[in-house]
Structures are given as C-alpha cells and as structure tokens.
C-alpha cells in the first residue's frame, strides 16, 4: 500500500445512532475478507464515537470526529474538546470543513487554534481547504488555497505538521454532483504539495496525504486517485451506504 492512501468518510449530520452503528457493522462485514489498499477512516457525529465498543474495535477501520473546539475545556456549552474526542475511539478530527467555515464563521485564527488543540490531544487533523466557485472563476484559486494552508498551518513545527492529512475540497463540488476533473484535482494537489515543500522540504511534502473531496463516488474515484498527487478522498454523500462507499475504497485496487 502506498502509505499516503486514505479514504475518509464524512457523515456530516446524517444517521441516528442505531443507523450509524449498523452502517459501521455493514462496512466492517465488507472488509472482513478484503484487505484495503488504503487507510479507512469513518467520521460520524461525535457522540457516536462514545458508543463504539472500544474493547472490540473493528479491524481495518479508524475513526475521527468532524470538528473540535478551539478551546481546551470549560464553559463552552455545546462544544466538544479535542481531549474529549481523544478519550473515545477517535484518532482523527476533520478541521476547517467549508461548511463550518461558512455556517460557523470559522477563520484562519480559530482554525489554527483547533489544529493546535487537536495535535496536543494526540489527534491527527484532517484539514480542509478549497476555493469557492467565484474564486475559481476569478482565476486566483491556487493562491486562495495556498493562503488557507499558510494562515492556519504554517506556524507548526515540521514534526507537528507531519501528523496532518490535508483534504482539498473545492466548495463548488461539495454535495453538488459536480466533481473537479482529475486534471483540475491534480493541478491543485501538485500545487499544495509544492507549497508544503517550500516551507517544510521535499521529504515531508512527499509523505503528506492530500485527499480530494467533493462529489467523489464509485464512478469517478479511480480516475481521481490515479493522479500522482491525489492520495484518496474525503467522502460525504457516497459514504452513507456501504454499497456506495466500498467501491471508493476499492478504487485503489
Ligand atoms: P460530498 O461531500 O462527497 O457529499 O460532496 C464531501 C465533503 O463535504 O467532505
């Protein structure tokens, strides 16, 4: 397995607890006689994480949360801290998803704090970046994404940066059925890797997983993942049924 290969599921605000646990069982059953060529990470709503039997963890599956607080602990009603997430089965946390940037006013500073909290708790952030349709049409999409990386991540030491996974998710492709073409994804992923190399060097850049997200599914995953700088996907809609999710995992075969 190329060690960079990752397929991560972002369930967003879908499924009841019993539906979620049964989806995990379905995926686990599908993985029983199959060795994936990638790391498989499921990111359900956070409270599901506490209901997964940690004594009996599904083999071949890792878990993550969809967000964490920028604060360490205390009077922040409704928030969930990185330490609380790390006290469950989760090893990962999605940070900076465009839906959180848009609907919860998350910005470069709060996101940098979340990344720091996650790393301090021993979690690996899956950090999302991506341009809007307007920014793509304006032609400055490469700079927009490089700036998102610089402003929230480049304060990190290289030993900390090494724990990150990046997910390029063009906002215009999320949940729209409009996927970036494999060439569009490759152009951005190569740009991201070069940007990381300029700051941290070639070795760290070439070991960083850079996932694509935005209407990725069983029909387009193979072509996207075949690109040299596309290391897998962050999957929303197509991760909500085992029958749709498995072909994406198998796209690495
Ligand atoms: P989508 O979502 O696959 O439904 O487009 C991806 C994401 O938002 O992470």
PDB file of C-alpha atoms and ligand atoms in Angstrom:
ATOM      1  CA  UNK A   1       0.000   0.000   0.000  1.00  0.00           C
ATOM      2  CA  UNK A   2       1.238   3.490  -0.800  1.00  0.00           C
ATOM      3  CA  UNK A   3       1.305   4.793   2.777  1.00  0.00           C
ATOM      4  CA  UNK A   4      -0.321   8.052   1.718  1.00  0.00           C
ATOM      5  CA  UNK A   5      -3.548   6.346   0.606  1.00  0.00           C
ATOM      6  CA  UNK A   6      -6.581   7.306   2.707  1.00  0.00           C
ATOM      7  CA  UNK A   7     -10.340   7.155   2.223  1.00  0.00           C
ATOM      8  CA  UNK A   8     -12.216   9.083   4.915  1.00  0.00           C
ATOM      9  CA  UNK A   9     -15.983   9.239   5.359  1.00  0.00           C
ATOM     10  CA  UNK A  10     -17.592  12.471   6.496  1.00  0.00           C
ATOM     11  CA  UNK A  11     -21.088  11.519   7.597  1.00  0.00           C
ATOM     12  CA  UNK A  12     -21.980  15.144   8.434  1.00  0.00           C
ATOM     13  CA  UNK A  13     -25.328  15.417  10.310  1.00  0.00           C
ATOM     14  CA  UNK A  14     -26.759  12.170   8.993  1.00  0.00           C
ATOM     15  CA  UNK A  15     -27.934   8.916  10.621  1.00  0.00           C
ATOM     16  CA  UNK A  16     -29.400   8.139  14.010  1.00  0.00           C
ATOM     17  CA  UNK A  17     -27.135   6.317  16.456  1.00  0.00           C
ATOM     18  CA  UNK A  18     -28.579   2.898  15.640  1.00  0.00           C
ATOM     19  CA  UNK A  19     -28.387   3.574  11.885  1.00  0.00           C
ATOM     20  CA  UNK A  20     -24.776   4.689  12.289  1.00  0.00           C
ATOM     21  CA  UNK A  21     -23.735   1.648  14.305  1.00  0.00           C
ATOM     22  CA  UNK A  22     -25.367  -0.595  11.748  1.00  0.00           C
ATOM     23  CA  UNK A  23     -23.534   1.177   8.885  1.00  0.00           C
ATOM     24  CA  UNK A  24     -20.254   0.571  10.730  1.00  0.00           C
ATOM     25  CA  UNK A  25     -21.194  -3.110  11.012  1.00  0.00           C
ATOM     26  CA  UNK A  26     -22.016  -3.255   7.285  1.00  0.00           C
ATOM     27  CA  UNK A  27     -18.681  -1.721   6.310  1.00  0.00           C
ATOM     28  CA  UNK A  28     -16.856  -3.971   8.747  1.00  0.00           C
ATOM     29  CA  UNK A  29     -18.542  -7.022   7.239  1.00  0.00           C
ATOM     30  CA  UNK A  30     -17.496  -5.937   3.739  1.00  0.00           C
ATOM     31  CA  UNK A  31     -13.915  -5.528   4.931  1.00  0.00           C
ATOM     32  CA  UNK A  32     -13.774  -8.938   6.568  1.00  0.00           C
ATOM     33  CA  UNK A  33     -12.421 -10.772   3.542  1.00  0.00           C
ATOM     34  CA  UNK A  34     -10.845  -7.835   1.827  1.00  0.00           C
ATOM     35  CA  UNK A  35      -7.587  -6.027   2.524  1.00  0.00           C
ATOM     36  CA  UNK A  36      -7.972  -2.354   1.583  1.00  0.00           C
ATOM     37  CA  UNK A  37      -5.083  -0.622  -0.141  1.00  0.00           C
ATOM     38  CA  UNK A  38      -5.730   2.465   1.927  1.00  0.00           C
ATOM     39  CA  UNK A  39      -6.408   3.586   5.463  1.00  0.00           C
ATOM     40  CA  UNK A  40     -10.178   3.790   6.014  1.00  0.00           C
ATOM     41  CA  UNK A  41     -11.403   6.447   8.461  1.00  0.00           C
ATOM     42  CA  UNK A  42     -15.041   6.964   9.460  1.00  0.00           C
ATOM     43  CA  UNK A  43     -16.073  10.361  10.858  1.00  0.00           C
ATOM     44  CA  UNK A  44     -19.596  10.060  12.273  1.00  0.00           C
ATOM     45  CA  UNK A  45     -21.285  12.649  14.533  1.00  0.00           C
ATOM     46  CA  UNK A  46     -19.112  12.898  17.653  1.00  0.00           C
ATOM     47  CA  UNK A  47     -21.467  11.296  20.150  1.00  0.00           C
ATOM     48  CA  UNK A  48     -21.489   8.080  18.072  1.00  0.00           C
ATOM     49  CA  UNK A  49     -17.780   7.755  18.851  1.00  0.00           C
ATOM     50  CA  UNK A  50     -18.532   7.133  22.517  1.00  0.00           C
ATOM     51  CA  UNK A  51     -20.958   4.365  21.595  1.00  0.00           C
ATOM     52  CA  UNK A  52     -18.448   2.343  19.591  1.00  0.00           C
ATOM     53  CA  UNK A  53     -17.191  -0.555  21.652  1.00  0.00           C
ATOM     54  CA  UNK A  54     -13.548   0.307  22.217  1.00  0.00           C
ATOM     55  CA  UNK A  55     -12.807  -3.163  23.585  1.00  0.00           C
ATOM     56  CA  UNK A  56     -13.996  -4.643  20.310  1.00  0.00           C
ATOM     57  CA  UNK A  57     -12.817  -2.162  17.703  1.00  0.00           C
ATOM     58  CA  UNK A  58     -13.486  -3.087  14.105  1.00  0.00           C
ATOM     59  CA  UNK A  59     -10.244  -4.132  12.488  1.00  0.00           C
ATOM     60  CA  UNK A  60      -9.220  -2.157   9.385  1.00  0.00           C
ATOM     61  CA  UNK A  61     -11.314   0.846  10.442  1.00  0.00           C
ATOM     62  CA  UNK A  62     -10.171   4.047  12.123  1.00  0.00           C
ATOM     63  CA  UNK A  63     -12.415   6.771  13.473  1.00  0.00           C
ATOM     64  CA  UNK A  64     -12.497  10.541  13.614  1.00  0.00           C
ATOM     65  CA  UNK A  65     -14.706  13.455  14.657  1.00  0.00           C
ATOM     66  CA  UNK A  66     -15.993  16.160  12.308  1.00  0.00           C
ATOM     67  CA  UNK A  67     -14.795  19.137  14.330  1.00  0.00           C
ATOM     68  CA  UNK A  68     -13.363  20.071  17.734  1.00  0.00           C
ATOM     69  CA  UNK A  69     -13.466  23.164  19.890  1.00  0.00           C
ATOM     70  CA  UNK A  70     -10.733  25.783  19.658  1.00  0.00           C
ATOM     71  CA  UNK A  71     -10.815  25.887  23.481  1.00  0.00           C
ATOM     72  CA  UNK A  72      -9.260  23.389  25.852  1.00  0.00           C
ATOM     73  CA  UNK A  73     -12.117  22.976  28.347  1.00  0.00           C
ATOM     74  CA  UNK A  74     -14.707  24.828  30.401  1.00  0.00           C
ATOM     75  CA  UNK A  75     -17.853  26.881  29.919  1.00  0.00           C
ATOM     76  CA  UNK A  76     -18.488  26.415  26.192  1.00  0.00           C
ATOM     77  CA  UNK A  77     -21.967  24.931  26.030  1.00  0.00           C
ATOM     78  CA  UNK A  78     -22.422  22.517  23.160  1.00  0.00           C
ATOM     79  CA  UNK A  79     -18.751  22.363  22.241  1.00  0.00           C
ATOM     80  CA  UNK A  80     -16.626  19.217  22.277  1.00  0.00           C
ATOM     81  CA  UNK A  81     -12.944  19.432  23.088  1.00  0.00           C
ATOM     82  CA  UNK A  82     -10.107  17.650  21.335  1.00  0.00           C
ATOM     83  CA  UNK A  83      -9.298  15.874  24.621  1.00  0.00           C
ATOM     84  CA  UNK A  84     -12.870  14.602  24.882  1.00  0.00           C
ATOM     85  CA  UNK A  85     -12.680  13.288  21.327  1.00  0.00           C
ATOM     86  CA  UNK A  86      -9.331  11.667  22.063  1.00  0.00           C
ATOM     87  CA  UNK A  87     -10.922   9.883  25.034  1.00  0.00           C
ATOM     88  CA  UNK A  88     -13.099   7.888  22.575  1.00  0.00           C
ATOM     89  CA  UNK A  89     -12.071   5.535  19.770  1.00  0.00           C
ATOM     90  CA  UNK A  90     -11.167   8.524  17.559  1.00  0.00           C
ATOM     91  CA  UNK A  91      -7.643   9.141  16.301  1.00  0.00           C
ATOM     92  CA  UNK A  92      -8.572  11.827  13.757  1.00  0.00           C
ATOM     93  CA  UNK A  93     -10.580  15.028  13.548  1.00  0.00           C
ATOM     94  CA  UNK A  94     -11.761  16.955  10.498  1.00  0.00           C
ATOM     95  CA  UNK A  95     -10.935  20.659  10.886  1.00  0.00           C
ATOM     96  CA  UNK A  96     -11.808  23.587   8.633  1.00  0.00           C
ATOM     97  CA  UNK A  97     -14.533  21.979   6.535  1.00  0.00           C
ATOM     98  CA  UNK A  98     -16.035  24.613   4.229  1.00  0.00           C
ATOM     99  CA  UNK A  99     -19.472  24.112   5.812  1.00  0.00           C
ATOM    100  CA  UNK A 100     -18.025  25.078   9.194  1.00  0.00           C
ATOM    101  CA  UNK A 101     -16.121  27.989   7.682  1.00  0.00           C
ATOM    102  CA  UNK A 102     -19.355  29.227   6.052  1.00  0.00           C
ATOM    103  CA  UNK A 103     -22.014  28.484   8.704  1.00  0.00           C
ATOM    104  CA  UNK A 104     -19.957  28.874  11.881  1.00  0.00           C
ATOM    105  CA  UNK A 105     -17.718  31.754  10.852  1.00  0.00           C
ATOM    106  CA  UNK A 106     -14.542  29.741  11.346  1.00  0.00           C
ATOM    107  CA  UNK A 107     -11.497  31.661  10.249  1.00  0.00           C
ATOM    108  CA  UNK A 108      -7.769  31.166   9.872  1.00  0.00           C
ATOM    109  CA  UNK A 109      -7.092  32.059  13.526  1.00  0.00           C
ATOM    110  CA  UNK A 110      -9.754  29.858  15.115  1.00  0.00           C
ATOM    111  CA  UNK A 111      -8.764  27.027  12.783  1.00  0.00           C
ATOM    112  CA  UNK A 112      -5.103  27.312  13.747  1.00  0.00           C
ATOM    113  CA  UNK A 113      -6.195  27.053  17.398  1.00  0.00           C
ATOM    114  CA  UNK A 114      -8.280  23.965  16.653  1.00  0.00           C
ATOM    115  CA  UNK A 115      -5.321  22.349  14.916  1.00  0.00           C
ATOM    116  CA  UNK A 116      -3.148  23.092  17.964  1.00  0.00           C
ATOM    117  CA  UNK A 117      -5.753  21.644  20.365  1.00  0.00           C
ATOM    118  CA  UNK A 118      -6.148  18.523  18.230  1.00  0.00           C
ATOM    119  CA  UNK A 119      -2.415  17.882  17.971  1.00  0.00           C
ATOM    120  CA  UNK A 120      -1.932  18.494  21.699  1.00  0.00           C
ATOM    121  CA  UNK A 121      -4.628  15.876  22.375  1.00  0.00           C
ATOM    122  CA  UNK A 122      -2.824  13.379  20.154  1.00  0.00           C
ATOM    123  CA  UNK A 123      -5.372  13.553  17.319  1.00  0.00           C
ATOM    124  CA  UNK A 124      -4.443  13.781  13.646  1.00  0.00           C
ATOM    125  CA  UNK A 125      -6.259  16.679  11.954  1.00  0.00           C
ATOM    126  CA  UNK A 126      -7.777  16.175   8.503  1.00  0.00           C
ATOM    127  CA  UNK A 127      -7.502  19.810   7.478  1.00  0.00           C
ATOM    128  CA  UNK A 128      -9.827  21.002   4.708  1.00  0.00           C
ATOM    129  CA  UNK A 129      -9.076  23.711   2.169  1.00  0.00           C
ATOM    130  CA  UNK A 130     -10.744  24.758  -1.046  1.00  0.00           C
ATOM    131  CA  UNK A 131     -11.883  27.671  -3.149  1.00  0.00           C
ATOM    132  CA  UNK A 132     -15.386  28.961  -3.911  1.00  0.00           C
ATOM    133  CA  UNK A 133     -16.823  28.985  -7.424  1.00  0.00           C
ATOM    134  CA  UNK A 134     -16.231  32.747  -7.601  1.00  0.00           C
ATOM    135  CA  UNK A 135     -12.584  32.315  -6.651  1.00  0.00           C
ATOM    136  CA  UNK A 136     -12.159  29.589  -9.275  1.00  0.00           C
ATOM    137  CA  UNK A 137     -13.760  31.759 -11.940  1.00  0.00           C
ATOM    138  CA  UNK A 138     -11.629  34.734 -10.893  1.00  0.00           C
ATOM    139  CA  UNK A 139      -8.578  32.570 -11.602  1.00  0.00           C
ATOM    140  CA  UNK A 140      -6.864  33.025  -8.226  1.00  0.00           C
ATOM    141  CA  UNK A 141      -7.855  29.633  -6.783  1.00  0.00           C
ATOM    142  CA  UNK A 142      -4.275  28.398  -6.405  1.00  0.00           C
ATOM    143  CA  UNK A 143      -3.341  31.397  -4.259  1.00  0.00           C
ATOM    144  CA  UNK A 144      -6.543  31.143  -2.196  1.00  0.00           C
ATOM    145  CA  UNK A 145      -5.773  27.558  -1.199  1.00  0.00           C
ATOM    146  CA  UNK A 146      -2.078  28.251  -0.551  1.00  0.00           C
ATOM    147  CA  UNK A 147      -3.134  31.129   1.734  1.00  0.00           C
ATOM    148  CA  UNK A 148      -5.537  28.871   3.653  1.00  0.00           C
ATOM    149  CA  UNK A 149      -2.647  26.479   4.311  1.00  0.00           C
ATOM    150  CA  UNK A 150      -0.162  29.192   5.239  1.00  0.00           C
ATOM    151  CA  UNK A 151      -2.506  31.044   7.581  1.00  0.00           C
ATOM    152  CA  UNK A 152      -3.727  28.076   9.632  1.00  0.00           C
ATOM    153  CA  UNK A 153      -0.887  25.551   9.430  1.00  0.00           C
ATOM    154  CA  UNK A 154       2.489  27.128   8.768  1.00  0.00           C
ATOM    155  CA  UNK A 155       3.034  28.092  12.408  1.00  0.00           C
ATOM    156  CA  UNK A 156       3.581  24.372  13.078  1.00  0.00           C
ATOM    157  CA  UNK A 157       6.972  22.747  13.534  1.00  0.00           C
ATOM    158  CA  UNK A 158       7.622  20.108  10.890  1.00  0.00           C
ATOM    159  CA  UNK A 159       7.291  17.318  13.495  1.00  0.00           C
ATOM    160  CA  UNK A 160       3.732  18.539  14.166  1.00  0.00           C
ATOM    161  CA  UNK A 161       2.892  19.146  10.505  1.00  0.00           C
ATOM    162  CA  UNK A 162       3.824  15.522   9.828  1.00  0.00           C
ATOM    163  CA  UNK A 163       0.658  14.425  11.684  1.00  0.00           C
ATOM    164  CA  UNK A 164      -1.669  16.274   9.309  1.00  0.00           C
ATOM    165  CA  UNK A 165      -3.769  14.975   6.470  1.00  0.00           C
ATOM    166  CA  UNK A 166      -4.950  17.630   4.003  1.00  0.00           C
ATOM    167  CA  UNK A 167      -8.217  17.493   2.110  1.00  0.00           C
ATOM    168  CA  UNK A 168      -8.717  19.666  -0.966  1.00  0.00           C
ATOM    169  CA  UNK A 169     -12.442  20.239  -1.318  1.00  0.00           C
ATOM    170  CA  UNK A 170     -13.484  22.822  -3.901  1.00  0.00           C
ATOM    171  CA  UNK A 171     -16.629  24.375  -2.408  1.00  0.00           C
ATOM    172  CA  UNK A 172     -18.387  24.256  -5.785  1.00  0.00           C
ATOM    173  CA  UNK A 173     -18.009  20.469  -5.883  1.00  0.00           C
ATOM    174  CA  UNK A 174     -19.312  19.599  -2.415  1.00  0.00           C
ATOM    175  CA  UNK A 175     -22.697  17.884  -2.487  1.00  0.00           C
ATOM    176  CA  UNK A 176     -23.399  19.326  -5.941  1.00  0.00           C
ATOM    177  CA  UNK A 177     -22.713  16.276  -8.068  1.00  0.00           C
ATOM    178  CA  UNK A 178     -20.173  18.440  -9.889  1.00  0.00           C
ATOM    179  CA  UNK A 179     -16.763  16.818  -9.343  1.00  0.00           C
ATOM    180  CA  UNK A 180     -13.500  18.520 -10.151  1.00  0.00           C
ATOM    181  CA  UNK A 181     -11.960  16.765 -13.136  1.00  0.00           C
ATOM    182  CA  UNK A 182      -8.988  14.545 -12.375  1.00  0.00           C
ATOM    183  CA  UNK A 183      -6.770  17.138 -14.093  1.00  0.00           C
ATOM    184  CA  UNK A 184      -8.203  20.000 -12.038  1.00  0.00           C
ATOM    185  CA  UNK A 185      -7.631  17.985  -8.858  1.00  0.00           C
ATOM    186  CA  UNK A 186      -4.082  17.061  -9.880  1.00  0.00           C
ATOM    187  CA  UNK A 187      -3.230  20.688 -10.685  1.00  0.00           C
ATOM    188  CA  UNK A 188      -4.304  21.782  -7.198  1.00  0.00           C
ATOM    189  CA  UNK A 189      -2.809  18.814  -5.351  1.00  0.00           C
ATOM    190  CA  UNK A 190       0.579  19.308  -7.026  1.00  0.00           C
ATOM    191  CA  UNK A 191       0.383  22.998  -6.126  1.00  0.00           C
ATOM    192  CA  UNK A 192      -0.405  22.157  -2.482  1.00  0.00           C
ATOM    193  CA  UNK A 193       2.482  19.685  -2.304  1.00  0.00           C
ATOM    194  CA  UNK A 194       4.855  22.262  -3.779  1.00  0.00           C
ATOM    195  CA  UNK A 195       3.651  24.847  -1.274  1.00  0.00           C
ATOM    196  CA  UNK A 196       4.349  22.419   1.596  1.00  0.00           C
ATOM    197  CA  UNK A 197       7.774  21.588   0.122  1.00  0.00           C
ATOM    198  CA  UNK A 198       8.759  25.267   0.029  1.00  0.00           C
ATOM    199  CA  UNK A 199       8.116  25.539   3.760  1.00  0.00           C
ATOM    200  CA  UNK A 200       8.980  22.076   5.112  1.00  0.00           C
ATOM    201  CA  UNK A 201      11.090  20.446   2.404  1.00  0.00           C
ATOM    202  CA  UNK A 202      10.508  17.762  -0.219  1.00  0.00           C
ATOM    203  CA  UNK A 203      10.592  14.806   2.162  1.00  0.00           C
ATOM    204  CA  UNK A 204       7.738  15.975   4.365  1.00  0.00           C
ATOM    205  CA  UNK A 205       5.773  17.196   1.340  1.00  0.00           C
ATOM    206  CA  UNK A 206       6.046  13.844  -0.378  1.00  0.00           C
ATOM    207  CA  UNK A 207       4.900  11.934   2.709  1.00  0.00           C
ATOM    208  CA  UNK A 208       1.825  14.137   3.316  1.00  0.00           C
ATOM    209  CA  UNK A 209      -1.543  12.641   2.345  1.00  0.00           C
ATOM    210  CA  UNK A 210      -3.592  15.061   0.245  1.00  0.00           C
ATOM    211  CA  UNK A 211      -7.183  13.890  -0.243  1.00  0.00           C
ATOM    212  CA  UNK A 212      -9.740  15.105  -2.742  1.00  0.00           C
ATOM    213  CA  UNK A 213     -13.324  15.809  -1.634  1.00  0.00           C
ATOM    214  CA  UNK A 214     -16.423  16.984  -3.477  1.00  0.00           C
ATOM    215  CA  UNK A 215     -18.914  14.608  -5.136  1.00  0.00           C
ATOM    216  CA  UNK A 216     -16.348  11.829  -5.194  1.00  0.00           C
ATOM    217  CA  UNK A 217     -18.051   8.468  -5.790  1.00  0.00           C
ATOM    218  CA  UNK A 218     -17.538   4.950  -7.039  1.00  0.00           C
ATOM    219  CA  UNK A 219     -17.676   6.115 -10.651  1.00  0.00           C
ATOM    220  CA  UNK A 220     -15.003   8.811 -10.523  1.00  0.00           C
ATOM    221  CA  UNK A 221     -12.732   7.717  -7.643  1.00  0.00           C
ATOM    222  CA  UNK A 222     -10.461   5.516  -9.745  1.00  0.00           C
ATOM    223  CA  UNK A 223      -9.601   8.268 -12.213  1.00  0.00           C
ATOM    224  CA  UNK A 224      -9.065  10.822  -9.432  1.00  0.00           C
ATOM    225  CA  UNK A 225      -6.941   8.529  -7.238  1.00  0.00           C
ATOM    226  CA  UNK A 226      -4.802   7.525 -10.227  1.00  0.00           C
ATOM    227  CA  UNK A 227      -3.365  11.044 -10.347  1.00  0.00           C
ATOM    228  CA  UNK A 228       0.096  11.148  -8.781  1.00  0.00           C
ATOM    229  CA  UNK A 229      -0.718  13.756  -6.125  1.00  0.00           C
ATOM    230  CA  UNK A 230      -4.259  12.618  -5.251  1.00  0.00           C
ATOM    231  CA  UNK A 231      -3.897  10.260  -2.288  1.00  0.00           C
ATOM    232  CA  UNK A 232      -7.527   9.395  -1.702  1.00  0.00           C
ATOM    233  CA  UNK A 233     -10.785  11.065  -0.813  1.00  0.00           C
ATOM    234  CA  UNK A 234     -12.896  12.711   1.858  1.00  0.00           C
ATOM    235  CA  UNK A 235     -16.329  11.379   1.043  1.00  0.00           C
ATOM    236  CA  UNK A 236     -19.685  12.861   2.059  1.00  0.00           C
ATOM    237  CA  UNK A 237     -22.852  11.617   0.350  1.00  0.00           C
ATOM    238  CA  UNK A 238     -21.320   8.443  -1.068  1.00  0.00           C
ATOM    239  CA  UNK A 239     -20.102   7.340   2.370  1.00  0.00           C
ATOM    240  CA  UNK A 240     -23.590   6.871   3.816  1.00  0.00           C
ATOM    241  CA  UNK A 241     -24.179   3.376   2.417  1.00  0.00           C
ATOM    242  CA  UNK A 242     -21.693   0.524   2.440  1.00  0.00           C
ATOM    243  CA  UNK A 243     -22.630  -0.357  -1.150  1.00  0.00           C
ATOM    244  CA  UNK A 244     -21.638   3.125  -2.338  1.00  0.00           C
ATOM    245  CA  UNK A 245     -18.639   3.547  -0.059  1.00  0.00           C
ATOM    246  CA  UNK A 246     -16.881   0.238  -0.747  1.00  0.00           C
ATOM    247  CA  UNK A 247     -16.257   0.922  -4.480  1.00  0.00           C
ATOM    248  CA  UNK A 248     -14.384   4.090  -3.466  1.00  0.00           C
ATOM    249  CA  UNK A 249     -12.123   2.084  -1.138  1.00  0.00           C
ATOM    250  CA  UNK A 250     -11.670  -0.491  -3.905  1.00  0.00           C
ATOM    251  CA  UNK A 251     -10.684   2.228  -6.380  1.00  0.00           C
ATOM    252  CA  UNK A 252      -7.127   1.707  -5.104  1.00  0.00           C
ATOM    253  CA  UNK A 253      -7.015  -1.905  -6.351  1.00  0.00           C
TER     254      UNK A 253
HETATM  255  P1  LIG B   1     -19.698  15.191  -0.842  1.00  0.00           P
HETATM  256  O1  LIG B   1     -19.072  15.880   0.453  1.00  0.00           O
HETATM  257  O2  LIG B   1     -18.904  13.952  -1.115  1.00  0.00           O
HETATM  258  O3  LIG B   1     -21.129  14.892  -0.466  1.00  0.00           O
HETATM  259  O4  LIG B   1     -19.601  16.188  -1.955  1.00  0.00           O
HETATM  260  C1  LIG B   1     -17.685  15.873   0.681  1.00  0.00           C
HETATM  261  C2  LIG B   1     -17.375  16.656   1.941  1.00  0.00           C
HETATM  262  O5  LIG B   1     -18.027  17.693   2.156  1.00  0.00           O
HETATM  263  O6  LIG B   1     -16.494  16.295   2.723  1.00  0.00           O
END
